[in-house]
C-alpha cells in the first residue's frame, strides 16, 4: 500500500510538472539574457511542445504555448523566408485550435467579417477571455508579417487590429505593454498619404513605455524604426536608439526581447546617417 501511495504521488507530481512545463519554459526563455542560447535551444523546445500537443491535443494551454513559441521563432530567429512562413503557419494553426478548444462560439466568431466578429465578442466575451483571443491575434499578426507578399494575408490586417483593440479595451497594458507595440506597428505601416496613422502609432509606442515602466526596449526600437524613420525625424530616432543601447535589459518577461532590441538598435543607429542623409 505504501508503494502504491508513493507511485500515485509521483504520478500526480509528474502531471503537475507537465502541466506547468510550457508556461515555465516560456518564462525561462523570455528571462534568458543570451539570444544565441535561446536560438540554439528553441528547435528542441518546439519538438517538445509538439509532443505535448500530440499527447494532450485538447489542452488549450499547451496549444497556446506552442503557438507563442512558433510565432516567436518565426518572427525573431528564422533566417529563411520559407521557414518563417512555415513556422508562422504552425503558430496560427495552434492558436486557432486553442481558440476552438476554448469555446465553439469564439472559434466561429474569428471566421466572420470584422463587424460580426466584434458584435459576438462584445456580447458573449469579456476580460476573462482575452488570453486566448490575444494569442490568436498575435499569431495572426505574425502570419501576416511572414506572408507580406500575399495580398490575401494583408487583407486580414484590419480584422487582426480590431481584435487587438478589443483586447486593449479590457487591459491596455497587456503582455508587458506588447499589445500596444503591436498596435503601434499596425498604425505605422504606411505614410499618412497612403492611409497610415503614424501619430496614432506614436501614441501606442509611448503607451507601451508607460505600461512597462520604460522597460520594454523593443517598443523604443520599433518606435524609432516604424515612426521616426517614416516621419524622417533623425533626432528622435537616434535618441530612442541610444536610450535602448544604454539601458539595463534585465526585466521580468522582457530580458530576451530587450537583448534583441539592443542588438537591433546598434544596427539601426549605425545606419542612421545614411538613412537620413
PDB file of C-alpha atoms in Angstrom:
ATOM      1  CA  UNK A   1       0.000   0.000   0.000  1.00  0.00           C
ATOM      2  CA  UNK A   2       2.828   2.384   0.879  1.00  0.00           C
ATOM      3  CA  UNK A   3       4.459   1.800  -2.524  1.00  0.00           C
ATOM      4  CA  UNK A   4       1.123   2.384  -4.254  1.00  0.00           C
ATOM      5  CA  UNK A   5       0.626   5.700  -2.455  1.00  0.00           C
ATOM      6  CA  UNK A   6       4.154   6.762  -3.355  1.00  0.00           C
ATOM      7  CA  UNK A   7       3.566   5.837  -7.002  1.00  0.00           C
ATOM      8  CA  UNK A   8       0.301   7.793  -7.108  1.00  0.00           C
ATOM      9  CA  UNK A   9       2.005  10.783  -5.502  1.00  0.00           C
ATOM     10  CA  UNK A  10       4.816  10.600  -8.061  1.00  0.00           C
ATOM     11  CA  UNK A  11       2.323  10.411 -10.912  1.00  0.00           C
ATOM     12  CA  UNK A  12       0.430  13.378  -9.507  1.00  0.00           C
ATOM     13  CA  UNK A  13       3.633  15.392  -9.232  1.00  0.00           C
ATOM     14  CA  UNK A  14       4.620  14.455 -12.796  1.00  0.00           C
ATOM     15  CA  UNK A  15       1.225  15.544 -14.096  1.00  0.00           C
ATOM     16  CA  UNK A  16       1.564  18.888 -12.340  1.00  0.00           C
ATOM     17  CA  UNK A  17       5.077  19.309 -13.701  1.00  0.00           C
ATOM     18  CA  UNK A  18       3.934  18.600 -17.260  1.00  0.00           C
ATOM     19  CA  UNK A  19       1.038  20.983 -16.825  1.00  0.00           C
ATOM     20  CA  UNK A  20       3.350  23.807 -15.747  1.00  0.00           C
ATOM     21  CA  UNK A  21       6.129  22.992 -18.197  1.00  0.00           C
ATOM     22  CA  UNK A  22       5.024  25.066 -21.233  1.00  0.00           C
ATOM     23  CA  UNK A  23       4.474  28.271 -19.258  1.00  0.00           C
ATOM     24  CA  UNK A  24       7.648  27.783 -17.235  1.00  0.00           C
ATOM     25  CA  UNK A  25       9.564  27.071 -20.430  1.00  0.00           C
ATOM     26  CA  UNK A  26       8.236  30.251 -21.997  1.00  0.00           C
ATOM     27  CA  UNK A  27       9.077  32.262 -18.902  1.00  0.00           C
ATOM     28  CA  UNK A  28      12.612  30.882 -18.707  1.00  0.00           C
ATOM     29  CA  UNK A  29      13.201  31.744 -22.358  1.00  0.00           C
ATOM     30  CA  UNK A  30      11.888  35.292 -22.024  1.00  0.00           C
ATOM     31  CA  UNK A  31      14.116  35.849 -18.995  1.00  0.00           C
ATOM     32  CA  UNK A  32      17.246  34.433 -20.662  1.00  0.00           C
ATOM     33  CA  UNK A  33      19.809  37.185 -21.381  1.00  0.00           C
ATOM     34  CA  UNK A  34      21.545  35.210 -24.161  1.00  0.00           C
ATOM     35  CA  UNK A  35      19.680  35.165 -27.502  1.00  0.00           C
ATOM     36  CA  UNK A  36      22.226  32.762 -29.004  1.00  0.00           C
ATOM     37  CA  UNK A  37      21.487  30.152 -26.345  1.00  0.00           C
ATOM     38  CA  UNK A  38      17.739  30.502 -26.854  1.00  0.00           C
ATOM     39  CA  UNK A  39      18.103  30.310 -30.645  1.00  0.00           C
ATOM     40  CA  UNK A  40      20.161  27.131 -30.364  1.00  0.00           C
ATOM     41  CA  UNK A  41      17.749  25.505 -27.942  1.00  0.00           C
ATOM     42  CA  UNK A  42      14.481  26.656 -29.489  1.00  0.00           C
ATOM     43  CA  UNK A  43      14.162  23.806 -32.066  1.00  0.00           C
ATOM     44  CA  UNK A  44      14.324  21.267 -29.237  1.00  0.00           C
ATOM     45  CA  UNK A  45      11.704  23.239 -27.311  1.00  0.00           C
ATOM     46  CA  UNK A  46       9.464  23.267 -30.379  1.00  0.00           C
ATOM     47  CA  UNK A  47       9.708  19.489 -30.721  1.00  0.00           C
ATOM     48  CA  UNK A  48       8.913  19.111 -27.032  1.00  0.00           C
ATOM     49  CA  UNK A  49       5.798  21.251 -27.329  1.00  0.00           C
ATOM     50  CA  UNK A  50       4.762  19.369 -30.472  1.00  0.00           C
ATOM     51  CA  UNK A  51       4.989  16.149 -28.461  1.00  0.00           C
ATOM     52  CA  UNK A  52       2.910  17.613 -25.639  1.00  0.00           C
ATOM     53  CA  UNK A  53       0.246  18.764 -28.080  1.00  0.00           C
ATOM     54  CA  UNK A  54       0.169  15.311 -29.669  1.00  0.00           C
ATOM     55  CA  UNK A  55      -0.217  13.748 -26.230  1.00  0.00           C
ATOM     56  CA  UNK A  56      -2.789  16.266 -24.972  1.00  0.00           C
ATOM     57  CA  UNK A  57      -4.439  17.543 -28.183  1.00  0.00           C
ATOM     58  CA  UNK A  58      -7.336  19.223 -26.391  1.00  0.00           C
ATOM     59  CA  UNK A  59      -5.244  21.134 -23.861  1.00  0.00           C
ATOM     60  CA  UNK A  60      -5.629  24.804 -24.804  1.00  0.00           C
ATOM     61  CA  UNK A  61      -2.761  25.902 -22.541  1.00  0.00           C
ATOM     62  CA  UNK A  62      -0.327  23.633 -24.388  1.00  0.00           C
ATOM     63  CA  UNK A  63      -1.702  24.837 -27.722  1.00  0.00           C
ATOM     64  CA  UNK A  64      -1.282  28.489 -26.716  1.00  0.00           C
ATOM     65  CA  UNK A  65       2.281  27.896 -25.502  1.00  0.00           C
ATOM     66  CA  UNK A  66       3.183  26.119 -28.739  1.00  0.00           C
ATOM     67  CA  UNK A  67       1.622  28.908 -30.792  1.00  0.00           C
ATOM     68  CA  UNK A  68       3.617  31.545 -28.904  1.00  0.00           C
ATOM     69  CA  UNK A  69       6.930  29.750 -29.326  1.00  0.00           C
ATOM     70  CA  UNK A  70       6.405  29.000 -33.017  1.00  0.00           C
ATOM     71  CA  UNK A  71       5.381  32.612 -33.562  1.00  0.00           C
ATOM     72  CA  UNK A  72       8.442  33.923 -31.718  1.00  0.00           C
ATOM     73  CA  UNK A  73      10.777  31.656 -33.669  1.00  0.00           C
ATOM     74  CA  UNK A  74       9.203  32.740 -36.952  1.00  0.00           C
ATOM     75  CA  UNK A  75       9.496  36.428 -36.179  1.00  0.00           C
ATOM     76  CA  UNK A  76      12.872  36.501 -34.428  1.00  0.00           C
ATOM     77  CA  UNK A  77      15.083  33.555 -35.260  1.00  0.00           C
ATOM     78  CA  UNK A  78      14.052  32.308 -38.708  1.00  0.00           C
ATOM     79  CA  UNK A  79      16.527  33.490 -41.320  1.00  0.00           C
ATOM     80  CA  UNK A  80      14.916  31.787 -44.302  1.00  0.00           C
ATOM     81  CA  UNK A  81      11.625  33.351 -45.518  1.00  0.00           C
ATOM     82  CA  UNK A  82      10.075  29.967 -46.285  1.00  0.00           C
ATOM     83  CA  UNK A  83      10.968  28.655 -42.842  1.00  0.00           C
ATOM     84  CA  UNK A  84       9.443  31.780 -41.307  1.00  0.00           C
ATOM     85  CA  UNK A  85       6.234  31.143 -43.244  1.00  0.00           C
ATOM     86  CA  UNK A  86       6.131  27.516 -42.147  1.00  0.00           C
ATOM     87  CA  UNK A  87       6.654  28.472 -38.506  1.00  0.00           C
ATOM     88  CA  UNK A  88       4.012  31.202 -38.720  1.00  0.00           C
ATOM     89  CA  UNK A  89       1.582  28.718 -40.283  1.00  0.00           C
ATOM     90  CA  UNK A  90       2.113  26.334 -37.366  1.00  0.00           C
ATOM     91  CA  UNK A  91       1.676  29.155 -34.838  1.00  0.00           C
ATOM     92  CA  UNK A  92      -1.619  30.157 -36.435  1.00  0.00           C
ATOM     93  CA  UNK A  93      -2.773  26.546 -36.576  1.00  0.00           C
ATOM     94  CA  UNK A  94      -2.069  26.001 -32.883  1.00  0.00           C
ATOM     95  CA  UNK A  95      -3.644  29.293 -31.816  1.00  0.00           C
ATOM     96  CA  UNK A  96      -6.759  28.562 -33.870  1.00  0.00           C
ATOM     97  CA  UNK A  97      -7.051  25.125 -32.314  1.00  0.00           C
ATOM     98  CA  UNK A  98      -6.661  26.672 -28.846  1.00  0.00           C
ATOM     99  CA  UNK A  99      -9.471  29.112 -29.595  1.00  0.00           C
ATOM    100  CA  UNK A 100     -11.719  26.321 -30.814  1.00  0.00           C
ATOM    101  CA  UNK A 101     -10.972  24.142 -27.791  1.00  0.00           C
ATOM    102  CA  UNK A 102     -11.677  27.126 -25.568  1.00  0.00           C
ATOM    103  CA  UNK A 103     -15.124  27.940 -26.949  1.00  0.00           C
ATOM    104  CA  UNK A 104     -17.098  26.953 -30.044  1.00  0.00           C
ATOM    105  CA  UNK A 105     -18.556  30.458 -30.413  1.00  0.00           C
ATOM    106  CA  UNK A 106     -15.094  32.015 -30.195  1.00  0.00           C
ATOM    107  CA  UNK A 107     -13.926  29.615 -32.883  1.00  0.00           C
ATOM    108  CA  UNK A 108     -16.706  30.717 -35.210  1.00  0.00           C
ATOM    109  CA  UNK A 109     -16.505  34.412 -34.349  1.00  0.00           C
ATOM    110  CA  UNK A 110     -12.997  34.950 -35.763  1.00  0.00           C
ATOM    111  CA  UNK A 111     -14.112  33.453 -39.081  1.00  0.00           C
ATOM    112  CA  UNK A 112     -16.744  36.175 -39.529  1.00  0.00           C
ATOM    113  CA  UNK A 113     -16.322  39.620 -41.112  1.00  0.00           C
ATOM    114  CA  UNK A 114     -14.953  42.224 -38.732  1.00  0.00           C
ATOM    115  CA  UNK A 115     -18.258  43.835 -37.713  1.00  0.00           C
ATOM    116  CA  UNK A 116     -19.907  40.481 -36.979  1.00  0.00           C
ATOM    117  CA  UNK A 117     -16.837  39.230 -35.128  1.00  0.00           C
ATOM    118  CA  UNK A 118     -16.822  42.272 -32.858  1.00  0.00           C
ATOM    119  CA  UNK A 119     -20.559  42.007 -32.261  1.00  0.00           C
ATOM    120  CA  UNK A 120     -20.127  38.454 -30.974  1.00  0.00           C
ATOM    121  CA  UNK A 121     -17.101  39.367 -28.860  1.00  0.00           C
ATOM    122  CA  UNK A 122     -18.839  42.347 -27.281  1.00  0.00           C
ATOM    123  CA  UNK A 123     -21.944  40.334 -26.481  1.00  0.00           C
ATOM    124  CA  UNK A 124     -20.524  37.000 -25.340  1.00  0.00           C
ATOM    125  CA  UNK A 125     -16.960  37.587 -24.120  1.00  0.00           C
ATOM    126  CA  UNK A 126     -15.113  39.871 -21.697  1.00  0.00           C
ATOM    127  CA  UNK A 127     -11.828  40.376 -19.834  1.00  0.00           C
ATOM    128  CA  UNK A 128     -11.794  36.761 -18.660  1.00  0.00           C
ATOM    129  CA  UNK A 129     -11.323  35.635 -22.267  1.00  0.00           C
ATOM    130  CA  UNK A 130      -8.570  37.924 -23.514  1.00  0.00           C
ATOM    131  CA  UNK A 131      -5.644  35.475 -23.185  1.00  0.00           C
ATOM    132  CA  UNK A 132      -6.846  33.091 -25.878  1.00  0.00           C
ATOM    133  CA  UNK A 133      -8.001  35.876 -28.216  1.00  0.00           C
ATOM    134  CA  UNK A 134      -4.693  37.706 -27.798  1.00  0.00           C
ATOM    135  CA  UNK A 135      -2.755  34.519 -28.536  1.00  0.00           C
ATOM    136  CA  UNK A 136      -4.766  34.103 -31.740  1.00  0.00           C
ATOM    137  CA  UNK A 137      -4.340  37.780 -32.710  1.00  0.00           C
ATOM    138  CA  UNK A 138      -0.563  37.751 -32.203  1.00  0.00           C
ATOM    139  CA  UNK A 139      -0.222  34.530 -34.197  1.00  0.00           C
ATOM    140  CA  UNK A 140      -2.322  36.075 -36.963  1.00  0.00           C
ATOM    141  CA  UNK A 141      -0.185  39.229 -36.933  1.00  0.00           C
ATOM    142  CA  UNK A 142       2.963  37.107 -37.232  1.00  0.00           C
ATOM    143  CA  UNK A 143       1.399  35.116 -40.057  1.00  0.00           C
ATOM    144  CA  UNK A 144       0.561  38.339 -41.909  1.00  0.00           C
ATOM    145  CA  UNK A 145       4.132  39.556 -41.470  1.00  0.00           C
ATOM    146  CA  UNK A 146       5.580  36.286 -42.744  1.00  0.00           C
ATOM    147  CA  UNK A 147       3.245  36.421 -45.761  1.00  0.00           C
ATOM    148  CA  UNK A 148       3.563  40.123 -46.508  1.00  0.00           C
ATOM    149  CA  UNK A 149       3.959  39.312 -50.201  1.00  0.00           C
ATOM    150  CA  UNK A 150       0.399  37.922 -50.258  1.00  0.00           C
ATOM    151  CA  UNK A 151      -2.426  40.439 -50.619  1.00  0.00           C
ATOM    152  CA  UNK A 152      -4.819  37.880 -49.168  1.00  0.00           C
ATOM    153  CA  UNK A 153      -2.808  37.925 -45.946  1.00  0.00           C
ATOM    154  CA  UNK A 154      -2.560  41.732 -45.933  1.00  0.00           C
ATOM    155  CA  UNK A 155      -6.353  41.888 -46.190  1.00  0.00           C
ATOM    156  CA  UNK A 156      -6.567  40.264 -42.744  1.00  0.00           C
ATOM    157  CA  UNK A 157      -4.687  43.128 -41.091  1.00  0.00           C
ATOM    158  CA  UNK A 158      -7.750  45.250 -40.330  1.00  0.00           C
ATOM    159  CA  UNK A 159      -9.593  42.444 -38.564  1.00  0.00           C
ATOM    160  CA  UNK A 160      -6.476  41.500 -36.619  1.00  0.00           C
ATOM    161  CA  UNK A 161      -6.039  45.098 -35.467  1.00  0.00           C
ATOM    162  CA  UNK A 162      -9.694  45.202 -34.414  1.00  0.00           C
ATOM    163  CA  UNK A 163      -9.170  42.081 -32.316  1.00  0.00           C
ATOM    164  CA  UNK A 164      -6.111  43.650 -30.658  1.00  0.00           C
ATOM    165  CA  UNK A 165      -8.148  46.774 -29.927  1.00  0.00           C
ATOM    166  CA  UNK A 166     -10.869  44.634 -28.386  1.00  0.00           C
ATOM    167  CA  UNK A 167      -8.293  43.149 -26.002  1.00  0.00           C
ATOM    168  CA  UNK A 168      -6.950  46.649 -25.256  1.00  0.00           C
ATOM    169  CA  UNK A 169     -10.327  47.896 -24.069  1.00  0.00           C
ATOM    170  CA  UNK A 170     -10.076  45.454 -21.159  1.00  0.00           C
ATOM    171  CA  UNK A 171      -6.340  45.538 -20.464  1.00  0.00           C
ATOM    172  CA  UNK A 172      -4.430  48.193 -22.458  1.00  0.00           C
ATOM    173  CA  UNK A 173      -1.115  47.218 -20.849  1.00  0.00           C
ATOM    174  CA  UNK A 174      -1.480  43.505 -21.569  1.00  0.00           C
ATOM    175  CA  UNK A 175       1.648  41.403 -22.035  1.00  0.00           C
ATOM    176  CA  UNK A 176       4.067  43.927 -20.505  1.00  0.00           C
ATOM    177  CA  UNK A 177       2.779  46.565 -22.951  1.00  0.00           C
ATOM    178  CA  UNK A 178       3.471  44.396 -26.003  1.00  0.00           C
ATOM    179  CA  UNK A 179      -0.170  44.737 -27.033  1.00  0.00           C
ATOM    180  CA  UNK A 180       0.481  48.453 -27.541  1.00  0.00           C
ATOM    181  CA  UNK A 181       3.603  47.670 -29.579  1.00  0.00           C
ATOM    182  CA  UNK A 182       1.558  45.542 -31.970  1.00  0.00           C
ATOM    183  CA  UNK A 183      -0.978  48.337 -32.362  1.00  0.00           C
ATOM    184  CA  UNK A 184       1.799  50.864 -32.907  1.00  0.00           C
ATOM    185  CA  UNK A 185       3.356  48.806 -35.675  1.00  0.00           C
ATOM    186  CA  UNK A 186      -0.006  48.295 -37.372  1.00  0.00           C
ATOM    187  CA  UNK A 187      -0.640  52.047 -37.476  1.00  0.00           C
ATOM    188  CA  UNK A 188       2.799  52.914 -38.886  1.00  0.00           C
ATOM    189  CA  UNK A 189       2.975  50.506 -41.795  1.00  0.00           C
ATOM    190  CA  UNK A 190       2.092  53.278 -44.251  1.00  0.00           C
ATOM    191  CA  UNK A 191       2.684  57.050 -44.520  1.00  0.00           C
ATOM    192  CA  UNK A 192      -0.325  59.347 -43.996  1.00  0.00           C
ATOM    193  CA  UNK A 193      -0.656  59.890 -47.745  1.00  0.00           C
ATOM    194  CA  UNK A 194      -1.435  56.186 -48.181  1.00  0.00           C
ATOM    195  CA  UNK A 195      -3.796  55.855 -45.233  1.00  0.00           C
ATOM    196  CA  UNK A 196      -1.355  55.265 -42.401  1.00  0.00           C
ATOM    197  CA  UNK A 197      -1.884  56.834 -38.992  1.00  0.00           C
ATOM    198  CA  UNK A 198       1.639  57.421 -37.692  1.00  0.00           C
ATOM    199  CA  UNK A 199       0.561  59.777 -34.904  1.00  0.00           C
ATOM    200  CA  UNK A 200      -1.804  57.113 -33.572  1.00  0.00           C
ATOM    201  CA  UNK A 201       1.064  54.639 -33.805  1.00  0.00           C
ATOM    202  CA  UNK A 202       3.323  57.037 -31.919  1.00  0.00           C
ATOM    203  CA  UNK A 203       0.784  57.191 -29.095  1.00  0.00           C
ATOM    204  CA  UNK A 204       0.712  53.392 -28.896  1.00  0.00           C
ATOM    205  CA  UNK A 205       4.522  53.169 -28.694  1.00  0.00           C
ATOM    206  CA  UNK A 206       4.534  55.738 -25.903  1.00  0.00           C
ATOM    207  CA  UNK A 207       1.789  53.871 -24.060  1.00  0.00           C
ATOM    208  CA  UNK A 208       3.859  50.693 -24.314  1.00  0.00           C
ATOM    209  CA  UNK A 209       6.619  52.543 -22.470  1.00  0.00           C
ATOM    210  CA  UNK A 210       4.184  53.782 -19.880  1.00  0.00           C
ATOM    211  CA  UNK A 211       2.656  50.364 -19.190  1.00  0.00           C
ATOM    212  CA  UNK A 212       6.069  48.680 -18.969  1.00  0.00           C
ATOM    213  CA  UNK A 213       7.568  51.435 -16.791  1.00  0.00           C
ATOM    214  CA  UNK A 214      10.068  52.132 -19.559  1.00  0.00           C
ATOM    215  CA  UNK A 215      11.409  48.584 -19.533  1.00  0.00           C
ATOM    216  CA  UNK A 216      10.108  47.444 -22.952  1.00  0.00           C
ATOM    217  CA  UNK A 217      13.161  48.281 -25.067  1.00  0.00           C
ATOM    218  CA  UNK A 218      11.779  46.768 -28.279  1.00  0.00           C
ATOM    219  CA  UNK A 219       8.946  49.275 -28.067  1.00  0.00           C
ATOM    220  CA  UNK A 220      11.538  52.051 -28.379  1.00  0.00           C
ATOM    221  CA  UNK A 221      13.345  50.305 -31.228  1.00  0.00           C
ATOM    222  CA  UNK A 222      10.131  49.929 -33.199  1.00  0.00           C
ATOM    223  CA  UNK A 223       9.143  53.486 -32.302  1.00  0.00           C
ATOM    224  CA  UNK A 224      12.386  54.583 -33.966  1.00  0.00           C
ATOM    225  CA  UNK A 225      12.167  52.165 -36.873  1.00  0.00           C
ATOM    226  CA  UNK A 226       8.466  52.484 -37.663  1.00  0.00           C
ATOM    227  CA  UNK A 227       7.669  56.064 -36.697  1.00  0.00           C
ATOM    228  CA  UNK A 228      10.843  58.156 -36.596  1.00  0.00           C
ATOM    229  CA  UNK A 229      12.091  56.810 -39.920  1.00  0.00           C
ATOM    230  CA  UNK A 230       8.645  57.123 -41.501  1.00  0.00           C
ATOM    231  CA  UNK A 231       8.414  60.770 -40.384  1.00  0.00           C
ATOM    232  CA  UNK A 232      12.109  61.391 -41.140  1.00  0.00           C
ATOM    233  CA  UNK A 233      12.858  62.502 -37.584  1.00  0.00           C
ATOM    234  CA  UNK A 234      16.540  61.688 -37.039  1.00  0.00           C
ATOM    235  CA  UNK A 235      16.772  63.416 -33.657  1.00  0.00           C
ATOM    236  CA  UNK A 236      14.001  61.241 -32.204  1.00  0.00           C
ATOM    237  CA  UNK A 237      15.358  58.169 -33.980  1.00  0.00           C
ATOM    238  CA  UNK A 238      18.877  58.480 -32.573  1.00  0.00           C
ATOM    239  CA  UNK A 239      17.733  59.464 -29.079  1.00  0.00           C
ATOM    240  CA  UNK A 240      15.483  56.421 -28.768  1.00  0.00           C
ATOM    241  CA  UNK A 241      18.155  54.041 -30.011  1.00  0.00           C
ATOM    242  CA  UNK A 242      20.812  55.442 -27.708  1.00  0.00           C
ATOM    243  CA  UNK A 243      18.435  55.070 -24.774  1.00  0.00           C
ATOM    244  CA  UNK A 244      17.946  51.401 -25.698  1.00  0.00           C
ATOM    245  CA  UNK A 245      21.676  50.706 -26.047  1.00  0.00           C
ATOM    246  CA  UNK A 246      22.440  52.292 -22.667  1.00  0.00           C
ATOM    247  CA  UNK A 247      19.521  50.718 -20.776  1.00  0.00           C
ATOM    248  CA  UNK A 248      19.597  47.783 -18.377  1.00  0.00           C
ATOM    249  CA  UNK A 249      17.951  44.921 -20.340  1.00  0.00           C
ATOM    250  CA  UNK A 250      17.065  42.851 -17.268  1.00  0.00           C
ATOM    251  CA  UNK A 251      13.286  42.874 -16.716  1.00  0.00           C
ATOM    252  CA  UNK A 252      10.832  40.139 -15.833  1.00  0.00           C
ATOM    253  CA  UNK A 253       9.370  38.669 -19.017  1.00  0.00           C
ATOM    254  CA  UNK A 254      11.309  41.053 -21.251  1.00  0.00           C
ATOM    255  CA  UNK A 255      15.008  40.261 -20.852  1.00  0.00           C
ATOM    256  CA  UNK A 256      15.381  38.240 -24.051  1.00  0.00           C
ATOM    257  CA  UNK A 257      13.433  40.678 -26.216  1.00  0.00           C
ATOM    258  CA  UNK A 258      15.370  43.565 -24.664  1.00  0.00           C
ATOM    259  CA  UNK A 259      18.693  41.939 -25.569  1.00  0.00           C
ATOM    260  CA  UNK A 260      17.462  41.517 -29.121  1.00  0.00           C
ATOM    261  CA  UNK A 261      16.289  45.127 -29.096  1.00  0.00           C
ATOM    262  CA  UNK A 262      19.763  46.314 -28.129  1.00  0.00           C
ATOM    263  CA  UNK A 263      21.315  44.344 -30.973  1.00  0.00           C
ATOM    264  CA  UNK A 264      18.887  45.828 -33.487  1.00  0.00           C
ATOM    265  CA  UNK A 265      19.308  49.321 -32.040  1.00  0.00           C
ATOM    266  CA  UNK A 266      23.058  49.192 -32.746  1.00  0.00           C
ATOM    267  CA  UNK A 267      22.426  48.200 -36.370  1.00  0.00           C
ATOM    268  CA  UNK A 268      19.808  50.921 -36.907  1.00  0.00           C
ATOM    269  CA  UNK A 269      21.963  53.582 -35.262  1.00  0.00           C
ATOM    270  CA  UNK A 270      24.967  52.609 -37.395  1.00  0.00           C
ATOM    271  CA  UNK A 271      22.862  53.207 -40.499  1.00  0.00           C
ATOM    272  CA  UNK A 272      21.239  56.410 -39.266  1.00  0.00           C
ATOM    273  CA  UNK A 273      23.422  58.921 -41.120  1.00  0.00           C
ATOM    274  CA  UNK A 274      22.986  57.121 -44.420  1.00  0.00           C
ATOM    275  CA  UNK A 275      19.213  56.739 -43.988  1.00  0.00           C
ATOM    276  CA  UNK A 276      18.604  60.395 -43.110  1.00  0.00           C
ATOM    277  CA  UNK A 277      21.108  61.995 -45.494  1.00  0.00           C
TER     278      UNK A 277
END
